[in-house]
C-alpha positions as semicolon CSV with decimal commas, in nm:
position;residue;x (nm);y (nm);z (nm)
1;X;-2,198;8,790;8,343
2;X;-2,362;8,443;8,325
3;X;-2,438;8,265;8,644
4;X;-2,328;7,907;8,620
5;X;-2,410;7,612;8,830
6;X;-2,114;7,432;8,966
7;X;-2,202;7,109;8,783
8;X;-2,171;7,284;8,441
9;X;-1,835;7,429;8,488
10;X;-1,670;7,163;8,232
11;X;-1,915;7,259;7,960
12;X;-1,784;7,550;7,735
13;X;-1,975;7,792;7,530
14;X;-1,905;7,682;7,158
15;X;-1,894;7,306;7,237
16;X;-1,993;7,148;6,921
17;X;-2,141;6,787;6,875
18;X;-2,245;6,607;6,568
19;X;-2,453;6,284;6,541
20;X;-2,568;6,072;6,215
21;X;-2,902;5,922;6,199
22;X;-3,058;5,713;5,922
23;X;-3,426;5,798;5,839
24;X;-3,614;5,460;5,880
25;X;-3,988;5,407;5,810
26;X;-4,070;5,453;6,194
27;X;-3,937;5,810;6,160
28;X;-4,164;5,910;5,890
29;X;-4,458;6,165;5,908
30;X;-4,685;5,880;5,767
31;X;-4,591;5,633;6,035
32;X;-4,604;5,881;6,329
33;X;-4,935;6,025;6,196
34;X;-4,814;6,398;6,166
35;X;-4,856;6,372;5,798
36;X;-4,937;6,158;5,482
37;X;-4,597;6,131;5,322
38;X;-4,309;5,881;5,394
39;X;-4,053;6,161;5,480
40;X;-3,868;6,264;5,795
41;X;-4,130;6,385;6,046
42;X;-4,082;6,699;6,231
43;X;-4,115;6,505;6,560
44;X;-3,852;6,267;6,472
45;X;-3,629;6,540;6,358
46;X;-3,676;6,716;6,716
47;X;-3,602;6,385;6,879
48;X;-3,274;6,352;6,703
49;X;-3,179;6,706;6,794
50;X;-3,264;6,638;7,160
51;X;-3,070;6,308;7,170
52;X;-2,766;6,479;7,018
53;X;-2,782;6,769;7,256
54;X;-2,842;6,540;7,559
55;X;-2,543;6,318;7,454
56;X;-2,324;6,611;7,386
57;X;-2,323;6,745;7,756
58;X;-2,407;6,425;7,957
59;X;-2,037;6,318;7,968
60;X;-1,944;6,657;8,137
61;X;-2,213;6,618;8,420
62;X;-2,173;6,435;8,760
63;X;-2,324;6,090;8,741
64;X;-2,636;6,202;8,949
65;X;-2,738;6,449;8,698
66;X;-2,898;6,436;8,358
67;X;-3,069;6,695;8,127
68;X;-3,431;6,724;8,030
69;X;-3,562;6,914;7,729
70;X;-3,758;7,245;7,819
71;X;-3,775;7,436;7,502
72;X;-3,766;7,360;7,116
73;X;-3,791;7,640;6,857
74;X;-3,708;7,450;6,521
75;X;-3,793;7,520;6,170
76;X;-3,836;7,219;5,941
77;X;-3,716;7,350;5,594
78;X;-3,680;7,045;5,345
79;X;-3,791;6,698;5,321
80;X;-3,571;6,394;5,375
81;X;-3,667;6,052;5,207
82;X;-3,639;5,724;5,382
83;X;-3,311;5,535;5,402
84;X;-3,099;5,862;5,374
85;X;-2,862;5,979;5,635
86;X;-2,886;6,296;5,809
87;X;-2,634;6,486;6,030
88;X;-2,752;6,676;6,343
89;X;-2,516;6,950;6,471
90;X;-2,556;7,113;6,815
91;X;-2,351;7,416;6,952
92;X;-2,367;7,530;7,309
93;X;-2,434;7,915;7,278
94;X;-2,547;8,006;7,633
95;X;-2,518;7,860;7,988
96;X;-2,714;8,018;8,268
97;X;-2,762;7,866;8,614
98;X;-2,863;7,503;8,518
99;X;-3,020;7,600;8,151
100;X;-2,798;7,508;7,845
101;X;-2,897;7,662;7,513
102;X;-2,803;7,512;7,192
103;X;-2,790;7,632;6,831
104;X;-2,895;7,340;6,607
105;X;-2,892;7,246;6,245
106;X;-2,978;6,935;6,065
107;X;-2,840;6,846;5,730
108;X;-2,920;6,583;5,447
109;X;-2,608;6,589;5,207
110;X;-2,543;6,966;5,180
111;X;-2,901;7,067;5,239
112;X;-3,021;7,230;5,559
113;X;-3,324;7,021;5,666
114;X;-3,395;7,204;5,990
115;X;-3,259;7,480;6,216
116;X;-3,331;7,650;6,537
117;X;-3,291;7,656;6,914
118;X;-3,312;7,404;7,186
119;X;-3,280;7,445;7,565
120;X;-3,200;7,177;7,821
121;X;-3,192;7,204;8,200
122;X;-2,974;7,003;8,427
123;X;-3,158;6,797;8,695
124;X;-3,057;6,567;8,977
125;X;-3,202;6,236;8,827
126;X;-3,328;6,105;9,165
127;X;-3,491;6,437;9,285
128;X;-3,656;6,449;8,937
129;X;-3,805;6,102;8,966
130;X;-3,923;6,198;9,332
131;X;-4,093;6,506;9,193
132;X;-4,275;6,299;8,944
133;X;-4,398;6,048;9,208
134;X;-4,502;6,339;9,411
135;X;-4,694;6,501;9,122
136;X;-4,874;6,169;9,055
137;X;-4,976;6,117;9,425
138;X;-5,097;6,461;9,444
139;X;-5,304;6,438;9,125
140;X;-5,492;6,114;9,143
């Protein structure tokens, strides 16, 4: 039986969310520096996956909480040219304590562009910021 944090009780296994994005020059491998071609970069695709997953669950969390990405295991399968629309689909497949696991797929038209797994962790925003400040002050 999965242990679930109280703040996650409104999030259901199977929750599915989709978002659409248009590939712009700033999202290309050439612009980012991860390649020489003006197609959707892997880092940008991962950004779109993380944004979709974050937005999917944020509305179910208490105001003082947010999620942070902790794992990305994504395959980039096909290129997407500039000015084309992609659809990102995330599905909650597991919830354990404060960790939410998503199955992800990215489509361009009817072509699977990317797929894989993404995990996010629920944190108290103020405590997370305080932790960052503490780490900075301890590691000057």
